[in-house]
Short mmCIF file of C-alpha atoms and ligand atoms in Angstrom, two decimals:
data_model
loop_
_atom_site.label_atom_id
_atom_site.label_comp_id
_atom_site.label_asym_id
_atom_site.label_seq_id
_atom_site.Cartn_x
_atom_site.Cartn_y
_atom_site.Cartn_z
CA UNK A 255 -47.92 14.08 69.08
CA UNK A 256 -44.37 14.70 67.89
CA UNK A 257 -43.69 10.96 67.80
CA UNK A 258 -46.78 10.29 65.70
CA UNK A 259 -45.71 12.99 63.26
CA UNK A 260 -42.23 11.47 62.86
CA UNK A 261 -43.78 8.06 62.36
CA UNK A 262 -46.12 9.40 59.72
CA UNK A 263 -43.24 11.14 57.98
CA UNK A 264 -41.28 7.89 57.98
CA UNK A 265 -44.25 6.05 56.52
CA UNK A 266 -44.69 8.61 53.75
CA UNK A 267 -40.98 8.40 53.03
CA UNK A 268 -41.08 4.61 52.91
CA UNK A 269 -44.03 4.73 50.54
CA UNK A 270 -42.21 7.19 48.32
CA UNK A 271 -39.09 5.05 48.30
CA UNK A 272 -41.15 1.99 47.49
CA UNK A 273 -42.90 3.77 44.64
CA UNK A 274 -39.54 4.97 43.36
CA UNK A 275 -38.09 1.46 43.51
CA UNK A 276 -41.14 0.13 41.67
CA UNK A 277 -40.77 2.75 39.03
CA UNK A 278 -37.17 1.72 38.55
CA UNK A 279 -37.93 -1.96 38.13
CA UNK A 280 -41.06 -1.31 36.07
CA UNK A 281 -40.17 1.56 33.78
CA UNK A 282 -42.87 3.61 32.17
CA UNK A 283 -43.99 1.90 28.95
CA UNK A 284 -43.00 3.66 25.75
CA UNK A 285 -45.70 3.74 23.08
CA UNK A 286 -45.70 4.67 19.42
CA UNK A 287 -49.18 5.51 18.15
CA UNK A 288 -50.49 5.87 14.57
CA UNK A 289 -47.24 4.41 13.28
CA UNK A 290 -46.72 2.45 10.05
CA UNK A 291 -44.80 -0.70 10.96
CA UNK A 292 -42.41 -2.23 8.46
CA UNK A 293 -41.59 -5.31 10.48
CA UNK A 294 -38.96 -6.71 8.04
CA UNK A 295 -40.56 -10.17 8.00
CA UNK A 296 -41.39 -9.49 4.36
CA UNK A 297 -44.99 -8.51 5.18
CA UNK A 298 -46.29 -5.30 3.62
CA UNK A 299 -46.20 -2.06 5.61
CA UNK A 300 -48.90 -1.98 8.30
CA UNK A 301 -50.41 1.48 8.78
CA UNK A 302 -52.18 2.80 11.91
CA UNK A 303 -50.45 0.60 14.46
CA UNK A 304 -49.68 0.89 18.15
CA UNK A 305 -46.38 -0.44 19.45
CA UNK A 306 -45.93 -0.79 23.21
CA UNK A 307 -42.45 -1.17 24.68
CA UNK A 308 -42.00 -2.19 28.30
CA UNK A 309 -38.44 -2.33 29.59
CA UNK A 310 -36.31 -3.46 26.68
CA UNK A 311 -38.98 -5.51 24.86
CA UNK A 312 -41.90 -4.94 22.53
CA UNK A 313 -44.77 -6.12 24.73
CA UNK A 314 -47.72 -5.27 22.52
CA UNK A 315 -48.20 -4.47 18.87
CA UNK A 316 -51.34 -4.22 16.79
CA UNK A 317 -53.87 -2.02 14.98
CA UNK A 318 -54.92 1.17 16.77
CA UNK A 319 -58.46 -0.09 17.47
CA UNK A 320 -57.22 -3.28 19.10
CA UNK A 321 -54.33 -2.23 21.35
CA UNK A 322 -54.86 -0.31 24.60
CA UNK A 323 -52.33 2.38 25.46
CA UNK A 324 -51.18 1.85 29.09
CA UNK A 325 -52.21 4.75 31.36
CA UNK A 326 -48.79 5.85 32.57
CA UNK A 327 -47.09 5.42 29.19
CA UNK A 328 -44.78 7.85 27.44
CA UNK A 329 -46.64 8.27 24.14
CA UNK A 330 -44.96 9.23 20.88
CA UNK A 331 -47.41 10.25 18.16
CA UNK A 332 -45.81 8.73 15.06
CA UNK A 333 -48.41 9.83 12.52
CA UNK A 334 -46.89 9.69 9.04
CA UNK A 335 -43.79 7.87 10.28
CA UNK A 336 -42.39 4.39 9.67
CA UNK A 337 -40.97 1.99 12.23
CA UNK A 338 -38.26 -0.48 11.16
CA UNK A 339 -35.99 -2.79 13.17
CA UNK A 340 -32.61 -1.48 14.32
CA UNK A 341 -29.99 -1.92 11.59
CA UNK A 342 -26.85 -4.05 11.67
CA UNK A 343 -23.56 -3.39 9.92
CA UNK A 344 -22.12 -6.87 9.52
CA UNK A 345 -18.59 -5.84 8.56
CA UNK A 346 -16.95 -3.30 10.80
CA UNK A 347 -13.49 -2.42 12.08
CA UNK A 348 -12.73 0.12 14.81
CA UNK A 349 -9.53 0.01 16.85
CA UNK A 350 -7.16 2.74 17.79
CA UNK A 351 -9.67 5.57 17.78
CA UNK A 352 -11.88 6.86 20.56
CA UNK A 353 -14.89 4.69 21.30
CA UNK A 354 -16.92 7.92 21.21
CA UNK A 355 -17.02 7.52 17.41
CA UNK A 356 -19.18 4.42 17.86
CA UNK A 357 -22.00 6.90 18.56
CA UNK A 358 -22.06 7.51 14.80
CA UNK A 359 -23.62 4.07 14.51
CA UNK A 360 -26.29 4.89 17.08
CA UNK A 361 -27.03 8.27 15.52
CA UNK A 362 -27.60 6.43 12.22
CA UNK A 363 -29.91 3.79 13.63
CA UNK A 364 -27.27 1.04 13.55
CA UNK A 365 -27.95 -0.93 16.72
CA UNK A 366 -25.65 -3.88 16.07
CA UNK A 367 -22.26 -4.48 14.46
CA UNK A 368 -20.11 -7.48 13.62
CA UNK A 369 -16.52 -6.55 14.43
CA UNK A 370 -14.38 -8.32 11.84
CA UNK A 371 -11.03 -8.25 13.64
CA UNK A 372 -11.52 -8.60 17.34
CA UNK A 373 -9.17 -7.33 20.05
CA UNK A 374 -9.39 -7.20 23.87
CA UNK A 375 -10.67 -3.59 23.71
CA UNK A 376 -13.85 -4.79 21.99
CA UNK A 377 -14.68 -7.00 24.97
CA UNK A 378 -14.29 -3.96 27.26
CA UNK A 379 -16.60 -1.90 25.06
CA UNK A 380 -19.11 -4.73 24.81
CA UNK A 381 -19.20 -5.05 28.61
CA UNK A 382 -19.97 -1.34 29.03
CA UNK A 383 -22.57 -1.49 26.26
CA UNK A 384 -24.32 -4.49 27.80
CA UNK A 385 -24.21 -3.02 31.30
CA UNK A 386 -25.83 0.10 29.89
CA UNK A 387 -23.02 2.48 30.87
CA UNK A 388 -22.10 3.17 27.24
CA UNK A 389 -24.69 3.72 24.53
CA UNK A 390 -23.42 1.99 21.38
CA UNK A 391 -24.39 -0.91 19.14
CA UNK A 392 -24.42 -4.55 20.21
CA UNK A 393 -21.24 -6.31 19.18
CA UNK A 394 -20.42 -9.69 17.74
CA UNK A 395 -16.65 -10.07 17.84
CA UNK A 396 -14.43 -11.92 15.34
CA UNK A 397 -11.10 -13.39 16.35
CA UNK A 398 -7.76 -11.93 15.44
CA UNK A 399 -7.31 -12.48 11.70
CA UNK A 400 -5.83 -15.91 10.95
CA UNK A 401 -3.73 -15.67 7.80
CA UNK A 402 -0.89 -17.55 6.14
CA UNK A 403 2.69 -17.65 7.49
CA UNK A 404 3.40 -14.22 5.97
CA UNK A 405 0.19 -12.32 6.81
CA UNK A 406 -0.95 -9.30 4.80
CA UNK A 407 -1.69 -7.30 7.95
CA UNK A 408 0.74 -6.96 10.86
CA UNK A 409 -0.80 -8.32 14.05
CA UNK A 410 -2.55 -11.23 12.33
CA UNK A 411 -1.92 -14.78 13.49
CA UNK A 412 0.14 -16.49 10.81
CA UNK A 413 -0.28 -20.24 10.43
CA UNK A 414 1.64 -22.43 8.01
CA UNK A 415 0.23 -25.90 8.57
CA UNK A 416 -2.45 -28.04 10.14
CA UNK A 417 -0.98 -28.12 13.67
CA UNK A 418 -0.57 -24.36 13.88
CA UNK A 419 -4.04 -23.82 12.47
CA UNK A 420 -5.67 -26.06 15.07
CA UNK A 421 -3.69 -24.42 17.88
CA UNK A 422 -4.84 -21.00 16.72
CA UNK A 423 -8.52 -22.02 16.78
CA UNK A 424 -8.22 -23.53 20.26
CA UNK A 425 -6.46 -20.44 21.60
CA UNK A 426 -8.90 -18.00 20.02
CA UNK A 427 -11.84 -19.90 21.40
CA UNK A 428 -10.28 -19.75 24.87
CA UNK A 429 -9.86 -16.00 24.42
CA UNK A 430 -13.63 -15.74 24.05
CA UNK A 431 -14.03 -14.66 20.44
CA UNK A 432 -17.39 -15.35 18.81
CA UNK A 433 -15.99 -16.77 15.58
CA UNK A 434 -12.75 -17.32 13.67
CA UNK A 435 -11.82 -14.82 10.96
CA UNK A 436 -10.05 -16.55 8.08
CA UNK A 437 -7.94 -14.62 5.58
CA UNK A 438 -6.63 -14.54 2.02
CA UNK A 439 -3.21 -16.17 2.34
CA UNK A 440 -4.12 -19.28 4.35
CA UNK A 441 -2.58 -22.39 2.78
CA UNK A 442 -5.11 -25.08 1.86
CA UNK A 443 -3.99 -27.47 4.57
CA UNK A 444 -4.24 -24.80 7.25
CA UNK A 445 -7.62 -23.58 5.99
CA UNK A 446 -9.27 -27.00 6.07
CA UNK A 447 -7.72 -27.66 9.50
CA UNK A 448 -9.35 -24.44 10.75
CA UNK A 449 -12.68 -25.56 9.28
CA UNK A 450 -12.41 -28.93 11.01
CA UNK A 451 -11.15 -27.63 14.36
CA UNK A 452 -13.71 -24.82 14.43
CA UNK A 453 -16.45 -27.39 13.94
CA UNK A 454 -15.02 -29.50 16.79
CA UNK A 455 -14.84 -26.45 19.03
CA UNK A 456 -18.36 -25.38 18.12
CA UNK A 457 -17.15 -22.07 16.75
CA UNK A 458 -18.20 -20.62 13.37
CA UNK A 459 -15.58 -19.38 10.93
CA UNK A 460 -16.01 -16.63 8.38
CA UNK A 461 -14.02 -14.15 6.33
CA UNK A 462 -12.09 -14.14 3.08
CA UNK A 463 -11.90 -17.17 0.81
CA UNK A 464 -8.14 -17.78 0.57
CA UNK A 465 -6.54 -17.74 -2.90
CA UNK A 466 -5.55 -21.37 -2.32
CA UNK A 467 -9.15 -22.53 -1.93
CA UNK A 468 -12.13 -22.38 -4.28
CA UNK A 469 -15.28 -20.57 -3.12
CA UNK A 470 -17.27 -23.77 -3.64
CA UNK A 471 -14.85 -25.70 -1.43
CA UNK A 472 -15.02 -22.99 1.24
CA UNK A 473 -18.79 -23.24 1.12
CA UNK A 474 -18.72 -27.04 1.47
CA UNK A 475 -16.21 -26.71 4.33
CA UNK A 476 -18.79 -24.68 6.25
CA UNK A 477 -17.48 -21.12 6.00
CA UNK A 478 -20.42 -19.14 7.42
CA UNK A 479 -19.96 -15.96 5.45
CA UNK A 480 -17.83 -14.85 2.53
CA UNK A 481 -16.68 -11.24 2.77
CA UNK A 482 -16.18 -8.86 -0.17
CA UNK A 483 -17.20 -11.61 -2.66
CA UNK A 484 -13.69 -13.04 -2.26
CA UNK A 485 -13.14 -16.02 -4.53
CA UNK A 486 -16.56 -15.74 -6.18
CA UNK A 487 -15.53 -14.22 -9.49
CA UNK A 488 -12.53 -16.58 -9.77
CA UNK A 489 -14.83 -19.53 -9.08
CA UNK A 490 -17.04 -18.41 -11.99
CA UNK A 491 -14.13 -18.48 -14.43
CA UNK A 492 -13.52 -21.24 -16.93
CA UNK A 493 -9.85 -20.88 -15.98
CA UNK A 494 -10.30 -20.97 -12.22
CA UNK A 495 -7.32 -23.25 -11.51
CA UNK A 496 -4.99 -21.09 -13.54
CA UNK A 497 -6.24 -17.95 -11.84
CA UNK A 498 -5.78 -19.36 -8.37
CA UNK A 499 -2.26 -20.53 -9.22
CA UNK A 500 -1.53 -17.07 -10.62
CA UNK A 501 -2.67 -15.29 -7.47
CA UNK A 502 -0.92 -17.87 -5.32
CA UNK A 503 2.31 -17.25 -7.18
CA UNK A 504 1.95 -13.46 -7.06
CA UNK A 505 1.39 -13.51 -3.30
CA UNK A 506 4.02 -16.17 -2.51
CA UNK A 507 6.89 -14.37 -4.16
CA UNK A 508 6.53 -10.83 -2.88
CA UNK A 509 9.55 -8.54 -3.01
CA UNK A 510 11.06 -7.81 0.42
CA UNK A 511 8.92 -5.42 2.47
CA UNK A 512 5.92 -5.59 0.13
CA UNK A 513 2.58 -6.74 1.51
CA UNK A 514 0.71 -7.02 -1.76
CA UNK A 515 1.75 -7.83 -5.32
CA UNK A 516 2.17 -4.82 -7.60
CA UNK A 517 -0.74 -3.96 -9.93
CA UNK A 518 1.50 -5.01 -12.82
CA UNK A 519 1.51 -8.51 -11.34
CA UNK A 520 -2.25 -8.83 -10.77
CA UNK A 521 -3.43 -6.87 -13.85
CA UNK A 522 -3.36 -9.86 -16.28
CA UNK A 523 -5.10 -12.04 -13.68
CA UNK A 524 -7.92 -9.53 -13.15
CA UNK A 525 -8.37 -9.23 -16.92
CA UNK A 526 -8.46 -12.98 -17.30
CA UNK A 527 -11.04 -13.21 -14.51
CA UNK A 528 -13.32 -10.79 -16.34
CA UNK A 529 -12.80 -12.33 -19.77
CA UNK A 530 -13.39 -15.93 -18.72
CA UNK A 531 -16.57 -15.44 -16.70
CA UNK A 532 -18.84 -18.42 -17.33
CA UNK A 533 -22.58 -18.43 -16.79
CA UNK A 534 -22.44 -22.24 -16.57
CA UNK A 535 -19.87 -22.15 -13.79
CA UNK A 536 -21.83 -19.52 -11.89
CA UNK A 537 -24.98 -21.61 -12.29
CA UNK A 538 -23.15 -24.48 -10.59
CA UNK A 539 -21.68 -22.37 -7.79
CA UNK A 540 -24.68 -20.29 -6.67
CA UNK A 541 -27.01 -23.20 -5.77
CA UNK A 542 -24.10 -24.68 -3.81
CA UNK A 543 -23.78 -21.44 -1.79
CA UNK A 544 -27.52 -21.44 -1.26
CA UNK A 545 -27.66 -25.08 -0.18
CA UNK A 546 -24.79 -24.66 2.31
CA UNK A 547 -26.23 -21.37 3.65
CA UNK A 548 -22.98 -19.62 2.85
CA UNK A 549 -23.94 -16.01 3.45
CA UNK A 550 -22.53 -13.25 1.29
CA UNK A 551 -21.46 -10.01 2.89
CA UNK A 552 -20.40 -8.24 -0.31
CA UNK A 553 -19.44 -4.91 1.31
CA UNK A 554 -20.13 -3.06 -1.94
CA UNK A 555 -19.30 0.15 -0.04
CA UNK A 556 -15.63 -0.73 0.29
CA UNK A 557 -15.45 -2.41 -3.13
CA UNK A 558 -16.74 0.81 -4.63
CA UNK A 559 -14.44 3.12 -2.71
CA UNK A 560 -11.49 0.91 -3.66
CA UNK A 561 -12.38 1.15 -7.34
CA UNK A 562 -13.21 4.86 -7.34
CA UNK A 563 -10.81 6.16 -4.72
CA UNK A 564 -9.10 8.55 -7.17
CA UNK A 565 -12.49 10.20 -7.75
CA UNK A 566 -12.31 13.64 -6.07
CA UNK A 567 -15.90 13.25 -4.86
CA UNK A 568 -14.62 10.94 -2.15
CA UNK A 569 -12.15 13.55 -0.88
CA UNK A 570 -15.03 16.03 -0.69
CA UNK A 571 -17.48 13.83 1.20
CA UNK A 572 -19.06 16.12 3.84
CA UNK A 573 -19.12 13.22 6.31
CA UNK A 574 -15.32 13.39 6.57
CA UNK A 575 -15.83 16.01 9.28
CA UNK A 576 -16.86 13.21 11.66
CA UNK A 577 -13.67 11.21 11.09
CA UNK A 578 -10.46 11.46 13.14
CA UNK A 579 -7.81 13.52 11.31
CA UNK A 580 -5.42 10.58 11.21
CA UNK A 581 -8.00 8.46 9.43
CA UNK A 582 -8.71 11.22 6.93
CA UNK A 583 -5.01 11.24 6.04
CA UNK A 584 -4.96 7.47 5.82
CA UNK A 585 -7.89 7.54 3.42
CA UNK A 586 -5.93 9.65 0.96
CA UNK A 587 -5.27 7.21 -1.92
CA UNK A 588 -1.75 8.56 -2.35
CA UNK A 589 -0.84 7.36 1.14
CA UNK A 590 -2.53 3.93 1.03
CA UNK A 591 -0.21 1.08 0.04
CA UNK A 592 -3.08 -0.65 -1.72
CA UNK A 593 -3.68 2.13 -4.23
CA UNK A 594 -0.42 4.05 -4.49
CA UNK A 595 0.97 2.24 -7.51
CA UNK A 596 -2.20 2.11 -9.56
CA UNK A 597 -2.19 3.71 -13.00
CA UNK A 598 -5.25 5.24 -14.67
CA UNK A 599 -5.61 1.97 -16.60
CA UNK A 600 -5.58 0.05 -13.31
CA UNK A 601 -8.41 2.22 -12.05
CA UNK A 602 -10.37 1.53 -15.24
CA UNK A 603 -9.85 -2.16 -14.66
CA UNK A 604 -10.83 -1.86 -10.99
CA UNK A 605 -14.07 -0.17 -12.08
CA UNK A 606 -14.85 -2.94 -14.54
CA UNK A 607 -14.27 -5.44 -11.74
CA UNK A 608 -16.58 -3.49 -9.44
CA UNK A 609 -19.28 -3.41 -12.12
CA UNK A 610 -18.97 -7.19 -12.47
CA UNK A 611 -19.17 -7.62 -8.69
CA UNK A 612 -22.40 -5.60 -8.58
CA UNK A 613 -23.75 -7.88 -11.32
CA UNK A 614 -22.69 -10.94 -9.30
CA UNK A 615 -24.70 -9.72 -6.30
CA UNK A 616 -27.81 -9.46 -8.48
CA UNK A 617 -27.23 -12.89 -10.02
CA UNK A 618 -26.60 -14.57 -6.67
CA UNK A 619 -29.62 -12.89 -5.16
CA UNK A 620 -31.83 -14.18 -7.97
CA UNK A 621 -30.33 -17.64 -7.40
CA UNK A 622 -31.46 -17.52 -3.75
CA UNK A 623 -28.07 -16.88 -2.11
CA UNK A 624 -28.45 -15.10 1.23
CA UNK A 625 -27.05 -11.63 1.92
CA UNK A 626 -25.79 -9.58 4.84
CA UNK A 627 -25.31 -5.82 4.72
CA UNK A 628 -21.79 -4.79 5.67
CA UNK A 629 -19.52 -1.88 4.83
CA UNK A 630 -15.94 -2.43 6.06
CA UNK A 631 -15.96 0.66 8.26
CA UNK A 632 -12.55 2.19 8.95
CA UNK A 633 -11.49 1.37 5.42
CA UNK A 634 -11.43 4.33 3.02
CA UNK A 635 -14.76 6.20 2.88
CA UNK A 636 -16.61 3.61 4.91
CA UNK A 637 -18.16 5.83 7.60
CA UNK A 638 -19.44 4.34 10.85
CA UNK A 639 -23.25 4.35 10.66
CA UNK A 640 -23.68 6.53 7.56
CA UNK A 641 -22.22 3.97 5.18
CA UNK A 642 -24.61 1.20 6.17
CA UNK A 643 -27.25 3.33 4.45
CA UNK A 644 -24.95 3.65 1.41
CA UNK A 645 -24.68 -0.14 1.36
CA UNK A 646 -28.48 -0.52 1.32
CA UNK A 647 -28.65 1.80 -1.70
CA UNK A 648 -25.93 -0.19 -3.47
CA UNK A 649 -27.69 -3.48 -2.73
CA UNK A 650 -30.87 -2.12 -4.31
CA UNK A 651 -28.85 -0.90 -7.32
CA UNK A 652 -27.50 -4.47 -7.59
CA UNK A 653 -31.03 -5.85 -7.88
CA UNK A 654 -32.36 -6.42 -4.37
CA UNK A 655 -35.79 -4.98 -3.61
CA UNK A 656 -35.87 -2.36 -0.83
CA UNK A 657 -37.37 -5.06 1.46
CA UNK A 658 -34.56 -7.49 0.56
CA UNK A 659 -31.98 -4.81 1.31
CA UNK A 660 -33.67 -3.92 4.58
CA UNK A 661 -33.70 -7.58 5.57
CA UNK A 662 -29.98 -7.84 4.76
CA UNK A 663 -29.45 -5.40 7.64
CA UNK A 664 -32.13 -6.67 10.04
CA UNK A 665 -33.73 -10.12 9.79
CA UNK A 666 -30.78 -11.72 7.98
CA UNK A 667 -28.15 -10.75 10.57
CA UNK A 668 -30.51 -12.06 13.26
CA UNK A 669 -30.89 -15.37 11.40
CA UNK A 670 -27.18 -15.52 10.62
CA UNK A 671 -26.35 -15.01 14.29
CA UNK A 672 -29.08 -17.36 15.53
CA UNK A 673 -30.68 -14.48 17.43
CA UNK A 674 -33.99 -14.27 15.59
CA UNK A 675 -36.03 -14.83 18.74
CA UNK A 676 -34.61 -11.56 20.16
CA UNK A 677 -33.83 -9.22 17.29
CA UNK A 678 -34.21 -8.60 13.56
CA UNK A 679 -37.91 -7.73 13.20
CA UNK A 680 -40.57 -5.48 14.75
CA UNK A 681 -42.69 -8.11 16.50
CA UNK A 682 -44.17 -8.71 19.93
CA UNK A 683 -41.59 -10.21 22.29
CA UNK A 684 -38.54 -8.90 20.45
CA UNK A 685 -35.96 -6.59 21.97
CA UNK A 686 -36.88 -2.98 21.21
CA UNK A 687 -34.01 -1.96 18.91
CA UNK A 688 -35.92 0.25 16.49
CA UNK A 689 -35.63 3.13 14.06
CA UNK A 690 -38.44 5.58 13.35
CA UNK A 691 -38.25 7.07 9.84
CA UNK A 692 -39.82 10.19 8.33
CA UNK A 693 -40.56 8.43 5.03
CA UNK A 694 -41.22 4.98 3.61
CA UNK A 695 -38.03 2.98 2.87
CA UNK A 696 -39.97 0.47 0.75
CA UNK A 697 -40.75 3.29 -1.69
CA UNK A 698 -37.17 4.54 -1.75
CA UNK A 699 -34.41 2.82 0.19
CA UNK A 700 -32.75 6.23 0.69
CA UNK A 701 -35.51 6.95 3.18
CA UNK A 702 -33.66 4.86 5.78
CA UNK A 703 -31.46 7.96 6.06
CA UNK A 704 -34.40 10.10 7.21
CA UNK A 705 -34.16 9.11 10.84
CA UNK A 706 -36.47 10.71 13.38
CA UNK A 707 -35.92 8.59 16.48
CA UNK A 708 -33.82 5.60 17.52
CA UNK A 709 -34.72 3.10 20.23
CA UNK A 710 -31.99 0.93 21.75
CA UNK A 711 -32.97 -1.73 24.28
CA UNK A 712 -36.20 0.18 24.84
CA UNK A 713 -34.42 3.49 25.44
CA UNK A 714 -35.79 6.34 23.34
CA UNK A 715 -33.28 8.63 21.63
CA UNK A 716 -35.16 11.52 20.02
CA UNK A 717 -33.93 13.49 17.03
CA UNK A 718 -32.44 16.32 19.07
CA UNK A 719 -30.33 13.86 21.01
CA UNK A 720 -29.20 12.10 17.80
CA UNK A 721 -28.12 15.45 16.40
CA UNK A 722 -26.30 16.22 19.63
CA UNK A 723 -24.43 12.92 19.27
CA UNK A 724 -23.28 13.89 15.78
CA UNK A 725 -22.19 17.31 16.99
CA UNK A 726 -20.19 15.76 19.84
CA UNK A 727 -18.42 13.36 17.47
CA UNK A 728 -17.65 16.22 15.08
CA UNK A 729 -16.12 18.21 17.93
CA UNK A 730 -14.04 15.19 18.99
CA UNK A 731 -12.86 14.64 15.42
CA UNK A 732 -11.74 18.23 15.14
CA UNK A 733 -10.04 18.32 18.53
CA UNK A 734 -12.48 20.78 20.07
ZN1 ZN B 133 -12.89 -5.94 6.72
#
């Protein structure tokens, strides 16, 4: 009798354990009902849909009358809400500060980032993120910046010639970086050696167009993306050669201890660039960028903050409360070496340049050039997560439709990264990186900021949890 009881108990226990194990391998499906899907393929919004997520994938998606809700599912009634793909910020930096701040991306529906200056710490973070022990965006990691022999930023790899350039590419590939980041002061010879060696090594290269190289040449050489519109305006000038020589000269003969030429030195060049803009030259360049699939990551967010940084509105941005104190100090224009010496006239000029750059984005977009949304997080007033939404607004102001802007942060990054079978749209079979919005972003792009729920790899993060994330980061930032 006693034995039979023990046996039965053991059997019940085994069954329970088995059921538990099954539950762990086959998680409860997550289902959004009555949701409007904006899949980011370019198709119009689809109302009254059901989206079924099993594990980390979208396993079923269709109109309410056609899709069956699995019995044991966790159902989210999304009546009146809009489902978009998880967003990507394609130009991000984050180094010396706590990784906890990366939650700002998650809390803002940013489920992927392209880190534009990689370091060993990013591989550690990526490992934790992919193992699921740390909830933060997916990461694509650039190499250490490769710049000329006297780099702008300490810590860059400086290369002076072809041999050094090739060595750098080989080493960075061995270190595991996803692509090579090229920078402004690379000599021509070194730049084209990087392009050639990167191709041989099967590694993309992207970044700034160096002053020594024309944007058209960079495009032909296979540079995958051009950041901050570097080289574009110069390449649209009737006096391009002269401009490049001018910048080259200004950067080659820097006074001891100076990383950038003084505004007095670059002022006439910037003016010339604006005054000699040629529609004909731009009409030759843009189709070339399109043909070569040279993506533009204009980072209007950082271009704007650079041009307007003396505007007190920036110092009063309420989102500063989420930033580490040290960064807040660094963002003060009076402490930044890039802005310290600017006069009021320099700021006027910087604003004219910014206005022209916004125009360029519109022109290139109309010419069929492809765009990526990026911000330059960690630079002044580029907030992790929040600023990606600023960038979408700026892209729409520049002439993209809300759908185009949305795609610049979803489908386009997926295409750019060759990951479109896994991410970038809301479609059956894709990884469930999703954002549920309270209002329609195709009506007003600002509605991407009205986030209700985020899903990362199929894991649901409801509003309360997103708010908790923000509160935790705020406490960290303020040393509480
Ligand atoms: Zn950057």
